PDB file of C-alpha atoms in Angstrom:
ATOM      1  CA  UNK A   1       0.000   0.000   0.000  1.00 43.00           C
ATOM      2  CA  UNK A   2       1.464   3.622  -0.718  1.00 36.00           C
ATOM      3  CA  UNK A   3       1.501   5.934   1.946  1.00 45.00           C
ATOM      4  CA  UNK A   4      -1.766   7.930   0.500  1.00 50.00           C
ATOM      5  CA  UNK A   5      -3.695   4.472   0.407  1.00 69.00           C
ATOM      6  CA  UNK A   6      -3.162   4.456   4.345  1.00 88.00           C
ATOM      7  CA  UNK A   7      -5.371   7.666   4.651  1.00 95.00           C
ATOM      8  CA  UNK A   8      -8.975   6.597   5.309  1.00 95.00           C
ATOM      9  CA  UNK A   9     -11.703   7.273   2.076  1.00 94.00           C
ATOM     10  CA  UNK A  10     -14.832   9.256   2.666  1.00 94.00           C
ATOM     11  CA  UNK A  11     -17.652   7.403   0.743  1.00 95.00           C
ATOM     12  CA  UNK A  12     -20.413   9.313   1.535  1.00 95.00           C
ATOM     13  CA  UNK A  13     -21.634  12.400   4.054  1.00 93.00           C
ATOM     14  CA  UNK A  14     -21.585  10.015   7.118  1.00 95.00           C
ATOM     15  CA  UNK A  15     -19.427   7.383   6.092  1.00 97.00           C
ATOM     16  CA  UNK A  16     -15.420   6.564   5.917  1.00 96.00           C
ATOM     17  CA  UNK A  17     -13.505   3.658   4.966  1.00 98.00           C
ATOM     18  CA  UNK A  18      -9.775   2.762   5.745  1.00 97.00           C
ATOM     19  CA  UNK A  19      -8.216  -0.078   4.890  1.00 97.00           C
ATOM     20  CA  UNK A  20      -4.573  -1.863   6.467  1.00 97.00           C
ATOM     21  CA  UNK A  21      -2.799  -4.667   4.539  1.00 96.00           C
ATOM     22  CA  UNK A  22      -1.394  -7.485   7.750  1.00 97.00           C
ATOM     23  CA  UNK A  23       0.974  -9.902   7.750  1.00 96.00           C
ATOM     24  CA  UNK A  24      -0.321 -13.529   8.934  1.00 96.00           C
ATOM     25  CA  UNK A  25      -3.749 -15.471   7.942  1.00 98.00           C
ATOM     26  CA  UNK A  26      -7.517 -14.459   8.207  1.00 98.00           C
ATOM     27  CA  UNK A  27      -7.247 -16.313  11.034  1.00 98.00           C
ATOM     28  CA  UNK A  28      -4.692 -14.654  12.787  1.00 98.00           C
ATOM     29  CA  UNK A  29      -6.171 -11.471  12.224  1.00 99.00           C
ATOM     30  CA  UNK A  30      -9.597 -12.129  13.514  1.00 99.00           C
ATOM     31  CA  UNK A  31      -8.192 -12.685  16.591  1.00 99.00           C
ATOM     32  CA  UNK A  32      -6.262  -9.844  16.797  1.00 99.00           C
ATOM     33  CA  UNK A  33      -9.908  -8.288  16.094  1.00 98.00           C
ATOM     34  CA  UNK A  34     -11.799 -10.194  18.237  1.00 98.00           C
ATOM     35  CA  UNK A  35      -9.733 -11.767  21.143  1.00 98.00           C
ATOM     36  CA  UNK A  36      -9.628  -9.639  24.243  1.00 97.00           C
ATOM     37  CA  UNK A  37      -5.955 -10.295  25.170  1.00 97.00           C
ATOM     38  CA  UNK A  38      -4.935  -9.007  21.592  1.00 98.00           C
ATOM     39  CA  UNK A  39      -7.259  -6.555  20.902  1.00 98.00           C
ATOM     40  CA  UNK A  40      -6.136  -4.221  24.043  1.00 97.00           C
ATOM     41  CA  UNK A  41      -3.351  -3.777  22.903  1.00 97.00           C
ATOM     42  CA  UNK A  42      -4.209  -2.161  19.803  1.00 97.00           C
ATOM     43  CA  UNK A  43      -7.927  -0.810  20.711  1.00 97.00           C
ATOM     44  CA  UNK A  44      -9.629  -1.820  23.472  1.00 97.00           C
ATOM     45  CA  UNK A  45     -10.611  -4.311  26.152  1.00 97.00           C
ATOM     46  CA  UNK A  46     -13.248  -5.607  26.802  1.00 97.00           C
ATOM     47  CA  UNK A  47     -16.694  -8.084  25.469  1.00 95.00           C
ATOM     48  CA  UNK A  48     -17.591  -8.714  21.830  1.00 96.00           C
ATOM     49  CA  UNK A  49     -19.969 -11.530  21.855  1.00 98.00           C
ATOM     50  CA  UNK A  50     -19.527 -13.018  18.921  1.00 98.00           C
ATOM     51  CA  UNK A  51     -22.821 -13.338  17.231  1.00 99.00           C
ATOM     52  CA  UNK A  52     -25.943 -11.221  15.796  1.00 99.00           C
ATOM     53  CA  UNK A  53     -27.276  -9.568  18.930  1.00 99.00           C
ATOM     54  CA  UNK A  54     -24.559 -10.068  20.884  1.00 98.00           C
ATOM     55  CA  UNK A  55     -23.080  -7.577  23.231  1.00 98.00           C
ATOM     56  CA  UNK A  56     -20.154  -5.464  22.779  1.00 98.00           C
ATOM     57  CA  UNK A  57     -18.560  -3.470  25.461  1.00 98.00           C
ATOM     58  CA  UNK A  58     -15.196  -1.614  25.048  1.00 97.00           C
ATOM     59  CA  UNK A  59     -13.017  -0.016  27.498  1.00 97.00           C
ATOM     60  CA  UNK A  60     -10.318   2.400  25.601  1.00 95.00           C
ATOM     61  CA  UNK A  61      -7.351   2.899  27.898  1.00 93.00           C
ATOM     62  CA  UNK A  62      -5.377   5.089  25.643  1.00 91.00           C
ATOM     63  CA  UNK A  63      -2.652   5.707  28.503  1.00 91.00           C
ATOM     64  CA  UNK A  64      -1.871   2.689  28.084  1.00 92.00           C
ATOM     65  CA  UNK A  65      -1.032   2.513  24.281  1.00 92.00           C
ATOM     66  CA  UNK A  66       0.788   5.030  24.383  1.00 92.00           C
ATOM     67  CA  UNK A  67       4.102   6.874  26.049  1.00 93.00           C
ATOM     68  CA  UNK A  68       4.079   8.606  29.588  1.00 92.00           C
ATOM     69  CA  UNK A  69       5.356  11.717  27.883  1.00 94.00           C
ATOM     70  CA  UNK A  70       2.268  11.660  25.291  1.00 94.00           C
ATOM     71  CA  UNK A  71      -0.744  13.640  27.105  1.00 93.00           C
ATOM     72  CA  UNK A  72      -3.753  13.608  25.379  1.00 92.00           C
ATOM     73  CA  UNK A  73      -5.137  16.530  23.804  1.00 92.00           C
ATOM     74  CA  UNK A  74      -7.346  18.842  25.587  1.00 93.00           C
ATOM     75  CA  UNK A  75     -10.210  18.452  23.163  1.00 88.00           C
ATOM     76  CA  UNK A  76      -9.987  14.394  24.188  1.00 91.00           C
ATOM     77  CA  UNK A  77      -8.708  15.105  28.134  1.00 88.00           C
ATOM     78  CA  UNK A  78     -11.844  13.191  29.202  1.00 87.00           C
ATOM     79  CA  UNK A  79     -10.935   9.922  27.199  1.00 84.00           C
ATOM     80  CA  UNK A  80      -6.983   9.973  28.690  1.00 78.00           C
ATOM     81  CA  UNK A  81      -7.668   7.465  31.143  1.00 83.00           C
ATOM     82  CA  UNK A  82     -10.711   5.339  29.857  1.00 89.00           C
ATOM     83  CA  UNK A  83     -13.243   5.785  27.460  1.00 92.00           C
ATOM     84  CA  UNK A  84     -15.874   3.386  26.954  1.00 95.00           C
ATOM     85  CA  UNK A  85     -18.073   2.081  24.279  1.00 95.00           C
ATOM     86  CA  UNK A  86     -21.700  -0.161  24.003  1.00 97.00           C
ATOM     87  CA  UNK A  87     -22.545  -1.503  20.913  1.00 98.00           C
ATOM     88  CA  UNK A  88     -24.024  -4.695  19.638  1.00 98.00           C
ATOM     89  CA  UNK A  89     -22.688  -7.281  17.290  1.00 98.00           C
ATOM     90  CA  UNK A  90     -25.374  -6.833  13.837  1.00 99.00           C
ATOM     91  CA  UNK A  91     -22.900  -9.061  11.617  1.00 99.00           C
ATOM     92  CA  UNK A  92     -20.837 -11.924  12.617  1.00 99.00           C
ATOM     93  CA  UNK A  93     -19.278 -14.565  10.011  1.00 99.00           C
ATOM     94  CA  UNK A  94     -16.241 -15.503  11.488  1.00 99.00           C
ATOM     95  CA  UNK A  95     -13.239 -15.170  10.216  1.00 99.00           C
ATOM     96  CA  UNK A  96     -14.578 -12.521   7.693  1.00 99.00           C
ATOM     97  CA  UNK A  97     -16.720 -10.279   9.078  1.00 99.00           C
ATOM     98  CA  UNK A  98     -17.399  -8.543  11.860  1.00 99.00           C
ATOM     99  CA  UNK A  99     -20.081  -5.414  12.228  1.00 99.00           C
ATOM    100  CA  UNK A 100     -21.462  -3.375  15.682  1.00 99.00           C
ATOM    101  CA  UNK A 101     -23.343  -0.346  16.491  1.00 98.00           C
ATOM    102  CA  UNK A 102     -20.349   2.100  17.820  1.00 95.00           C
ATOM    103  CA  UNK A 103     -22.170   3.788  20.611  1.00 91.00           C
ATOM    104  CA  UNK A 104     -24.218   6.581  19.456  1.00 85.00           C
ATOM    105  CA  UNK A 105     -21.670   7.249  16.414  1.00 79.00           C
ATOM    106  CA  UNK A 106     -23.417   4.644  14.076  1.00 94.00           C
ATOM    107  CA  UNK A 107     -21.741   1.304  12.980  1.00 98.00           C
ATOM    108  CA  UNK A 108     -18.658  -0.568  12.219  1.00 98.00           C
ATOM    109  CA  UNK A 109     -17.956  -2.965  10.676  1.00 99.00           C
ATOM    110  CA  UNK A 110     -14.375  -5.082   9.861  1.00 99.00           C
ATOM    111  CA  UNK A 111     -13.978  -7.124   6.376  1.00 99.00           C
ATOM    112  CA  UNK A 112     -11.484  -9.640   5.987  1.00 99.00           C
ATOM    113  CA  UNK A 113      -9.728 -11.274   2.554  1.00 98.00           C
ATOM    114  CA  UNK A 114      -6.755 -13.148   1.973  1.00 97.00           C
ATOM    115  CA  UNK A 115      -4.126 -10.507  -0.134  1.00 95.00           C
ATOM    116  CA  UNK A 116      -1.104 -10.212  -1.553  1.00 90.00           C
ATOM    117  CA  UNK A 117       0.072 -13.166   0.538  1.00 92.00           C
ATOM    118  CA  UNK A 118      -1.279 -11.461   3.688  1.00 97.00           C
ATOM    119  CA  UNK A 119      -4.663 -10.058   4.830  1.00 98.00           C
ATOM    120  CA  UNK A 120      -6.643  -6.861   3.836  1.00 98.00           C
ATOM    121  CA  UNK A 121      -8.343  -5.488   6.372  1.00 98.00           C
ATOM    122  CA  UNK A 122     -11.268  -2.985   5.788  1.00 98.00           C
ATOM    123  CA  UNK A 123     -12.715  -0.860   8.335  1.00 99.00           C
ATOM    124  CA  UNK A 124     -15.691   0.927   7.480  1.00 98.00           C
ATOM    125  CA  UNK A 125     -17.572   2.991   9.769  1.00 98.00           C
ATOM    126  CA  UNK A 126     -21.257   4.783   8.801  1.00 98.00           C
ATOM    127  CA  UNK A 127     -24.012   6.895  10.179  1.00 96.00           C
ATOM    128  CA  UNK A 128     -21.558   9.422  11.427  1.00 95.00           C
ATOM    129  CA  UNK A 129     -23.050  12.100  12.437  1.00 93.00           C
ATOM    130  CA  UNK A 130     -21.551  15.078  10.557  1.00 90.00           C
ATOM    131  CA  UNK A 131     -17.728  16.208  10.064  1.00 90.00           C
ATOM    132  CA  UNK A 132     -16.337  16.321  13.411  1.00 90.00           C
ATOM    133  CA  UNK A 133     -17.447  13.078  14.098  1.00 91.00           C
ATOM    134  CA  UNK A 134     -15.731  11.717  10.654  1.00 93.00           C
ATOM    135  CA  UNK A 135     -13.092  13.387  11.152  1.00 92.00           C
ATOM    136  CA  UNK A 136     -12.225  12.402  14.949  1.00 91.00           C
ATOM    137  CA  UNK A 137     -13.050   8.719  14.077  1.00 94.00           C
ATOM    138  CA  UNK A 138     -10.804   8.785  11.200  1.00 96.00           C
ATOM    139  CA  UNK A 139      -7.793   9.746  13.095  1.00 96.00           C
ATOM    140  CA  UNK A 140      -8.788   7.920  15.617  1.00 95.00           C
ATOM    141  CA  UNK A 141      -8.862   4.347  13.355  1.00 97.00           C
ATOM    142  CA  UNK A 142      -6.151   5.198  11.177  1.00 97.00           C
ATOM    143  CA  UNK A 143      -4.364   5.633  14.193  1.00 96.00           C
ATOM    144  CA  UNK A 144      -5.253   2.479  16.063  1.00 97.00           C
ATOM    145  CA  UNK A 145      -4.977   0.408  12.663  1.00 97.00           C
ATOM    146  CA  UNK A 146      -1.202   1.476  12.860  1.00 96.00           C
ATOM    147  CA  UNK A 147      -1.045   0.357  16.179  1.00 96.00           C
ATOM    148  CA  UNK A 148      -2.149  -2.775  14.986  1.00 98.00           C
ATOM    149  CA  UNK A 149       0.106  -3.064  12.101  1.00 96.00           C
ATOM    150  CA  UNK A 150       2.751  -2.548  14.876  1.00 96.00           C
ATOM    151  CA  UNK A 151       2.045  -4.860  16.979  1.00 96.00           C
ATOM    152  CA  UNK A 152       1.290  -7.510  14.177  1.00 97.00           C
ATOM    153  CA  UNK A 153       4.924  -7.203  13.216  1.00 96.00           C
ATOM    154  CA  UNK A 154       6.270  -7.069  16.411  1.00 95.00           C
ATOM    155  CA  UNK A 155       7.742  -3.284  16.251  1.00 96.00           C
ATOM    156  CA  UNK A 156       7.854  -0.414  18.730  1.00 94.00           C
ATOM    157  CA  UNK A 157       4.320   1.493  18.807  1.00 92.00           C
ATOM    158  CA  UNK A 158       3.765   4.723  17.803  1.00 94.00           C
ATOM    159  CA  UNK A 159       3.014   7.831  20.091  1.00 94.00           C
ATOM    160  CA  UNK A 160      -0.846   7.739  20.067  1.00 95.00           C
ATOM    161  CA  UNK A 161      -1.982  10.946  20.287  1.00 95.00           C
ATOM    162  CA  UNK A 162       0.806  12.713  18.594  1.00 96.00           C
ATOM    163  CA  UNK A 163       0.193  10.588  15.956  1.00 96.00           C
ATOM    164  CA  UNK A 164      -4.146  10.952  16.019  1.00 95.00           C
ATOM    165  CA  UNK A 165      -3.587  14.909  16.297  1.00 95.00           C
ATOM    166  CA  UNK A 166      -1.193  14.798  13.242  1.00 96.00           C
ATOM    167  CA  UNK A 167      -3.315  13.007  11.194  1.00 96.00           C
ATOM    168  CA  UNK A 168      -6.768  14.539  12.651  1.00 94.00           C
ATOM    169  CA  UNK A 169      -5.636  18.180  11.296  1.00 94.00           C
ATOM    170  CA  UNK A 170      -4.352  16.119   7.816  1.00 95.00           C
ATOM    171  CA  UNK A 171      -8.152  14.389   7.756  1.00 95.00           C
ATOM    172  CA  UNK A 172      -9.551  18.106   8.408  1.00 94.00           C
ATOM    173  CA  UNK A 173      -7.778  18.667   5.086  1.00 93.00           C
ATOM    174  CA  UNK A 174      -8.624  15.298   3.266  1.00 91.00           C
ATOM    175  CA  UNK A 175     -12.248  15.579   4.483  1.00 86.00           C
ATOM    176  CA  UNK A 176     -13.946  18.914   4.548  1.00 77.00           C
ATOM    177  CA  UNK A 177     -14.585  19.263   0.715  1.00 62.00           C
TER     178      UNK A 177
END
């Protein structure tokens, strides 16, 4: 993937895609997606039942993805220590796909395919409700989806939110026309 294809797409006024190309299987990825010991270290903790219906609940501890030295931003001060998230699971077909309501910002949803002897990995989240809110969860994915590439590959992790206020003023650019 070039470095442009790493910027999240808009696709519509309340929806964004971004898509990550992974080392490893479907397999492996899904449970980087969906296992709780994996996932926190890229996302969040917490319970994704895994079928239609299903429960999800997400703790985001982004202190703890990140360096001591990189404070969140004032505008996300109140998400620093823990932010969490309700959902519940409207897609399940393990180990492809994946799809929850994201709180009150609409819904998620994770496709996997076998590519390029790897895995492509596409986010896309809809129903946002307006530009902030596409362009704070854009940041905010493209930024965890590079935590995940690091920790796929087994390299040091980025500074989080250096990194999400970087790219969330380069999304303001990418995004507002």
């Amino acid at each position: 993937m070039t470095t442009d294809s790493l910027y999240g797409e808009r696709l519509s006024n309340d929806t964004v895609r971004i898509e990550r190309q992974l080392p490893g299987s479907v397999q492996d990825i899904w449970a980087w997606l969906t296992e709780n010991d994996k996932r926190e270290q890229w996302m969040a903790r917490g319970t994704l039942e895994l079928r239609v219906g299903g429960a999800v609940r997400l703790e985001f501890r982004h202190k703890e993805l990140t360096y001591a030295d990189d404070p969140a931003p004032p505008r996300y001060a109140d998400m620093a220590d823990s932010a969490r998230l309700t959902g519940v699971v409207t897609a399940c077909e393990p180990p492809r796909l994946l799809a929850h309501t994201w709180g009150d910002q609409g819904e998620v949803r994770y496709e996997l395919s076998e590519s390029g002897g790897g895995v492509r990995l596409v986010v896309t989240h809809q129903r946002l409700r307006g530009l902030e809110d596409m362009l704070s969860v854009s940041a905010g994915w493209h930024a965890h989806l590079d935590l995940l590439v690091t920790r796929v590959r087994g390299e040091a992790r980025p500074r989080y939110w250096e990194l999400h206020t970087r790219l969330e003023a380069e999304y303001a650019r990418r995004l507002a026309g």
